[in-house]
CSV table of C-alpha atoms in Angstrom, one decimal:
chain,number,residue,atom,x,y,z
A,19,MET,CA,22.4,-1.1,7.0
A,20,GLU,CA,19.6,-3.7,6.1
A,21,TRP,CA,19.8,-4.3,2.7
A,22,LYS,CA,17.1,-7.1,2.2
A,23,ASN,CA,15.5,-3.7,2.7
A,24,ILE,CA,15.8,-3.1,-1.4
A,25,TYR,CA,13.7,-5.9,-2.1
A,26,ARG,CA,11.2,-5.6,0.1
A,27,GLY,CA,11.0,-2.0,-0.7
A,28,MET,CA,10.7,-2.6,-4.7
A,29,VAL,CA,7.7,-5.2,-3.6
A,30,MET,CA,6.2,-2.0,-1.9
A,31,GLY,CA,6.6,0.8,-4.3
A,32,ALA,CA,5.3,-1.9,-7.4
A,33,SER,CA,2.3,-2.1,-5.4
A,34,ASP,CA,1.9,1.6,-4.5
A,35,VAL,CA,1.9,2.3,-8.1
A,36,ILE,CA,-1.8,0.9,-8.6
A,37,PRO,CA,-4.7,2.4,-7.9
A,38,GLY,CA,-6.6,0.2,-4.8
A,39,VAL,CA,-3.0,-2.0,-3.9
A,40,SER,CA,-1.5,-0.4,-0.7
A,41,GLY,CA,1.5,-0.6,0.0
A,42,GLY,CA,0.9,-0.9,3.9
A,43,THR,CA,-0.6,-4.2,3.1
A,44,ILE,CA,2.9,-5.4,1.5
A,45,ALA,CA,4.2,-4.6,4.4
A,46,VAL,CA,2.3,-6.4,6.3
A,47,LEU,CA,2.8,-9.7,4.4
A,48,LEU,CA,6.7,-9.3,4.3
A,49,GLY,CA,6.4,-9.2,8.1
A,50,ILE,CA,7.6,-5.3,8.5
A,51,TYR,CA,4.8,-3.1,9.1
A,52,ASP,CA,5.3,-2.8,12.6
A,53,ARG,CA,8.7,-2.4,12.5
A,54,LEU,CA,8.1,0.3,9.8
A,55,ILE,CA,6.0,1.9,11.9
A,56,ALA,CA,8.6,2.0,14.8
A,57,ALA,CA,11.5,3.3,12.6
A,58,ILE,CA,9.6,6.0,11.0
A,59,ASN,CA,8.6,7.3,14.5
A,60,GLY,CA,12.2,6.6,15.8
A,61,LEU,CA,13.7,9.0,13.3
A,62,LEU,CA,13.4,11.7,16.2
A,63,SER,CA,14.6,9.8,18.7
A,64,LYS,CA,18.1,9.2,19.9
A,65,ASP,CA,18.4,5.8,17.8
A,66,TRP,CA,17.9,7.5,14.5
A,67,LYS,CA,21.0,6.6,13.0
A,68,LYS,CA,19.6,2.8,13.9
A,69,GLN,CA,16.3,3.5,11.7
A,70,LEU,CA,18.1,4.8,8.7
A,71,GLY,CA,19.7,1.7,8.5
A,72,PHE,CA,16.2,0.0,8.1
A,73,LEU,CA,14.6,2.7,6.2
A,74,VAL,CA,17.3,4.1,3.4
A,75,PRO,CA,17.7,0.7,1.8
A,76,LEU,CA,13.8,0.1,2.1
A,77,GLY,CA,13.6,3.9,0.6
A,78,ILE,CA,15.8,3.2,-2.5
A,79,GLY,CA,13.9,-0.4,-3.0
A,80,ILE,CA,10.2,1.5,-3.3
A,81,ALA,CA,11.7,4.9,-5.5
A,82,THR,CA,13.8,2.5,-7.6
A,83,ALA,CA,10.5,0.1,-8.2
A,84,VAL,CA,8.5,3.4,-8.7
A,85,LEU,CA,11.1,4.7,-11.1
A,86,ALA,CA,11.2,1.6,-13.1
A,87,LEU,CA,8.4,-0.2,-12.7
A,88,ALA,CA,5.8,3.0,-13.6
A,89,ASN,CA,5.7,2.5,-17.2
A,90,LEU,CA,5.2,-1.0,-17.5
A,91,ILE,CA,2.7,-1.4,-14.8
A,92,GLU,CA,0.7,1.3,-16.3
A,93,TRP,CA,1.4,-0.2,-19.9
A,94,LEU,CA,-0.4,-3.4,-17.7
A,95,PHE,CA,-3.0,-1.4,-16.6
A,96,GLU,CA,-3.9,0.1,-19.8
A,97,HIS,CA,-4.3,-2.8,-21.7
A,98,TYR,CA,-4.7,-5.8,-19.3
A,99,PRO,CA,-6.3,-4.1,-16.5
A,100,GLY,CA,-8.4,-7.2,-14.9
A,101,PRO,CA,-5.3,-9.9,-15.0
A,102,THR,CA,-3.4,-7.2,-13.5
A,103,GLN,CA,-6.1,-6.4,-10.8
A,104,PHE,CA,-6.3,-10.3,-10.2
A,105,PHE,CA,-2.9,-10.8,-9.7
A,106,PHE,CA,-3.0,-8.2,-6.8
A,107,LEU,CA,-6.3,-9.3,-5.6
A,108,GLY,CA,-4.8,-13.1,-5.2
A,109,LEU,CA,-1.7,-11.2,-3.6
A,110,ILE,CA,-4.1,-9.1,-1.2
A,111,LEU,CA,-6.1,-12.3,-0.1
A,112,GLY,CA,-2.8,-14.6,0.8
A,113,VAL,CA,-1.7,-11.5,3.0
A,114,LEU,CA,-4.9,-12.6,5.2
A,115,PRO,CA,-3.5,-15.8,6.8
A,116,TYR,CA,-0.2,-13.8,7.7
A,117,LEU,CA,-2.2,-10.9,8.9
A,118,SER,CA,-4.3,-13.3,11.2
A,119,HIS,CA,-1.0,-15.2,12.8
A,120,LYS,CA,0.4,-11.6,13.6
A,121,ALA,CA,-2.5,-10.6,15.7
A,122,ASP,CA,-3.1,-14.2,17.0
A,123,ALA,CA,-6.9,-13.9,16.3
A,124,ARG,CA,-7.9,-17.4,16.8
A,125,ASN,CA,-6.7,-16.5,20.7
A,126,THR,CA,-7.5,-13.0,21.0
A,127,PHE,CA,-10.0,-11.7,18.9
A,128,GLN,CA,-13.5,-10.9,20.8
A,129,ILE,CA,-16.7,-9.7,19.9
A,130,ARG,CA,-15.4,-5.9,19.7
A,131,HIS,CA,-12.7,-6.8,17.7
A,132,LEU,CA,-15.0,-8.7,15.3
A,133,ILE,CA,-17.0,-5.0,15.2
A,134,ILE,CA,-13.9,-3.4,14.7
A,135,LEU,CA,-13.1,-5.6,11.9
A,136,LEU,CA,-16.0,-5.2,10.0
A,137,ILE,CA,-16.1,-1.5,10.6
A,138,GLY,CA,-12.6,-1.3,8.7
A,139,THR,CA,-13.8,-3.3,6.0
A,140,ILE,CA,-16.7,-1.1,5.2
A,141,ILE,CA,-15.3,1.9,5.1
A,142,VAL,CA,-12.1,1.0,2.6
A,143,GLY,CA,-15.1,-0.8,0.5
A,144,SER,CA,-16.9,1.8,0.5
A,145,MET,CA,-14.8,3.6,-1.5
A,146,VAL,CA,-15.5,1.8,-4.8
A,147,PHE,CA,-18.3,4.1,-4.4
A,148,LEU,CA,-16.4,6.7,-5.2
A,149,ASN,CA,-15.8,8.6,-7.9
A,150,ALA,CA,-12.1,7.4,-9.0
A,151,GLU,CA,-12.1,8.0,-12.8
A,152,GLU,CA,-8.9,9.2,-14.1
A,153,SER,CA,-8.7,12.6,-15.3
A,154,ALA,CA,-6.3,14.3,-17.4
A,155,VAL,CA,-2.9,15.4,-16.8
A,156,ILE,CA,-2.7,19.0,-15.3
A,157,ALA,CA,-0.5,21.0,-17.7
A,158,ASP,CA,-0.9,24.8,-15.5
A,159,ARG,CA,1.9,25.4,-12.8
A,160,SER,CA,0.0,27.7,-11.3
A,161,LEU,CA,0.6,28.0,-7.0
A,162,GLY,CA,-2.7,26.2,-6.6
A,163,THR,CA,-1.6,23.4,-9.2
A,164,TYR,CA,1.3,22.8,-6.4
A,165,ILE,CA,-0.6,23.4,-3.4
A,166,LEU,CA,-3.3,20.4,-4.4
A,167,LEU,CA,-0.3,18.3,-5.5
A,168,PHE,CA,1.7,18.8,-1.8
A,169,PHE,CA,-1.9,17.9,-0.4
A,170,SER,CA,-2.7,15.4,-3.1
A,171,GLY,CA,1.1,13.3,-1.6
A,172,PHE,CA,0.3,14.1,2.3
A,173,ILE,CA,-3.2,12.2,1.8
A,174,ALA,CA,-2.0,9.5,-0.4
A,175,SER,CA,0.8,8.8,1.9
A,176,SER,CA,-1.4,8.8,4.8
A,177,ALA,CA,-3.6,6.0,2.8
A,178,MET,CA,0.0,3.9,1.9
A,179,VAL,CA,0.9,3.9,5.5
A,180,LEU,CA,-2.6,2.1,6.5
A,181,PRO,CA,-2.9,-1.4,5.2
A,182,GLY,CA,-5.9,-1.9,2.6
A,183,ILE,CA,-5.6,1.9,1.5
A,184,SER,CA,-4.3,2.2,-1.5
A,185,GLY,CA,-2.6,5.8,-2.1
A,186,SER,CA,-2.6,5.7,-5.3
A,187,PHE,CA,-6.6,5.0,-5.4
A,188,MET,CA,-6.8,8.5,-3.4
A,189,LEU,CA,-4.6,10.2,-6.2
A,190,LEU,CA,-7.3,9.4,-8.8
A,191,VAL,CA,-10.1,10.4,-6.4
A,192,ILE,CA,-8.5,13.7,-6.0
A,193,GLY,CA,-7.9,13.8,-9.7
A,194,VAL,CA,-4.1,14.0,-10.0
A,195,TYR,CA,-2.8,10.6,-10.5
A,196,LYS,CA,-2.1,11.1,-14.3
A,197,THR,CA,-0.5,13.8,-13.4
A,198,VAL,CA,2.0,12.4,-11.3
A,199,ILE,CA,2.2,9.2,-13.2
A,200,VAL,CA,3.7,11.4,-15.7
A,201,GLY,CA,5.8,13.3,-13.7
A,202,ILE,CA,7.7,10.6,-12.6
A,203,SER,CA,7.9,8.8,-15.8
A,204,ASN,CA,9.3,12.1,-17.1
A,205,LEU,CA,11.2,13.3,-14.2
A,206,GLN,CA,9.9,16.3,-14.0
A,207,LEU,CA,11.4,17.3,-10.5
A,208,ASP,CA,8.7,20.3,-9.9
A,209,VAL,CA,6.1,18.1,-9.7
A,210,LEU,CA,8.2,15.0,-7.8
A,211,ALA,CA,9.6,17.4,-5.1
A,212,VAL,CA,6.2,19.3,-3.8
A,213,VAL,CA,4.8,15.6,-4.2
A,214,GLY,CA,7.3,14.2,-2.3
A,215,ILE,CA,7.6,16.9,0.6
A,216,GLY,CA,4.0,15.7,1.2
A,217,ILE,CA,4.4,12.2,0.5
A,218,VAL,CA,7.4,12.5,3.8
A,219,LEU,CA,5.5,14.9,6.2
A,220,GLY,CA,2.0,12.4,5.4
A,221,ILE,CA,4.1,9.8,6.4
A,222,ILE,CA,5.6,10.9,9.6
A,223,VAL,CA,2.0,12.2,10.7
A,224,MET,CA,0.3,9.1,10.1
A,225,SER,CA,2.8,6.9,11.2
A,226,LYS,CA,2.7,8.8,14.8
A,227,ILE,CA,-1.2,8.2,15.0
A,228,ILE,CA,-0.3,4.3,14.0
A,229,ASN,CA,2.0,3.7,16.5
A,230,PHE,CA,0.0,5.2,19.1
A,231,PHE,CA,-2.7,2.4,18.6
A,232,LEU,CA,-0.3,-0.4,17.5
A,233,THR,CA,1.4,0.4,21.4
A,234,ASN,CA,-1.7,0.8,23.3
A,235,TYR,CA,-4.6,-1.1,21.5
A,236,TYR,CA,-2.6,-3.9,19.5
A,237,THR,CA,-5.1,-6.3,19.3
A,238,ALA,CA,-8.2,-3.8,18.2
A,239,THR,CA,-5.5,-2.0,15.6
A,240,PHE,CA,-4.6,-5.1,13.9
A,241,ALA,CA,-8.7,-6.1,14.0
A,242,LEU,CA,-8.9,-2.4,11.9
A,243,VAL,CA,-6.1,-3.4,9.8
A,244,ILE,CA,-7.6,-7.1,8.5
A,245,GLY,CA,-10.8,-5.1,7.8
A,246,LEU,CA,-8.8,-2.2,6.0
A,247,VAL,CA,-7.3,-5.3,3.6
A,248,ILE,CA,-10.5,-7.1,3.3
A,249,GLY,CA,-12.5,-4.4,2.0
A,250,SER,CA,-9.9,-3.6,-0.2
A,251,VAL,CA,-10.8,-7.0,-2.0
A,252,PHE,CA,-13.9,-5.0,-3.0
A,253,VAL,CA,-12.1,-1.7,-4.9
A,254,VAL,CA,-9.8,-3.9,-6.5
A,255,PHE,CA,-12.0,-6.4,-7.8
A,256,PRO,CA,-12.3,-5.5,-11.3
A,257,GLY,CA,-15.7,-7.4,-12.7
A,258,TRP,CA,-16.0,-10.8,-13.8
A,259,PRO,CA,-14.2,-11.2,-17.2
A,260,THR,CA,-16.0,-10.9,-20.6
A,261,THR,CA,-14.3,-13.2,-22.3
A,262,THR,CA,-12.4,-17.1,-22.0
A,263,THR,CA,-9.1,-15.6,-23.0
A,264,LEU,CA,-9.6,-13.1,-20.1
A,265,LEU,CA,-11.1,-15.5,-17.8
A,266,MET,CA,-7.9,-17.9,-18.5
A,267,LEU,CA,-5.1,-14.6,-18.2
A,268,SER,CA,-7.5,-13.7,-14.8
A,269,VAL,CA,-7.1,-17.2,-12.9
A,270,VAL,CA,-3.5,-17.5,-14.0
A,271,ALA,CA,-2.6,-14.3,-12.3
A,272,PHE,CA,-5.0,-14.5,-9.4
A,273,ALA,CA,-3.0,-17.8,-8.4
A,274,GLY,CA,0.2,-16.5,-9.7
A,275,GLY,CA,-0.5,-13.3,-6.7
A,276,LEU,CA,-1.6,-16.1,-4.2
A,277,PHE,CA,1.6,-18.2,-4.7
A,278,VAL,CA,3.7,-14.7,-4.4
A,279,ALA,CA,1.7,-14.0,-1.2
A,280,TYR,CA,2.4,-17.4,-0.1
A,281,ILE,CA,6.5,-17.5,-1.1
A,282,LEU,CA,6.9,-14.0,0.5
A,283,GLY,CA,5.2,-15.1,3.5
A,284,LYS,CA,7.2,-18.2,4.1
A,285,VAL,CA,10.2,-16.4,3.3
A,286,GLU,CA,9.8,-13.6,5.4
A,287,TYR,CA,8.0,-15.1,8.7
A,288,LYS,CA,10.5,-18.2,8.4
A,289,ALA,CA,13.2,-15.6,9.0
């Protein structure tokens, strides 16, 4: 078992709770993105036990962070949305140097790769125009509600696997974010089970697609990933602070995000 993955999972889980921030982006920063995709795909191979040694500690970390930090992050998001988003903005921008290094962009990128990067930026950046207002908690527990929650989990998890695209943001767009967060906070087992099944299936399907492109079109795939991450900056950016206090908090939070990205990158890529 790779127990170091527990802390990696906790960082990914904490980011997945925030709309606009992608767990896939954090996986890139931690230097485990392509390993994560390969491990998920390897679950159906003869080396499935080896893959579980990588995935189980990661899953424990993600689940622990989501359950333990859902209330805290939701509180920060409600009371200090600007500084909280500036922290993750710094974290996202801090990923870019490591992504560039991973792709060896200076030596491998050609004009077509820059075009793919631009397309990725536009795809995610355009999400800022989507209607993503937080809706009320869905109290109805009909079959239609469970079907909606299942497909919401499927779509959100597909997005989580892609760097730059936030699963939580997709839940906001669909209109079930508050329902899922309340379900996690209050341990509503029916909501957790239905969304959880959708998440697992979504991760498996999307990881197979990504694995194919990483295997056959490595440089082009990373060009797209870099574009997706750049595009997420426009989604996360909360607007300029309106007061001096908020400005100072936002500057400190942004610097904190950059610093955390730098430290994580140094530790992981050195390892």
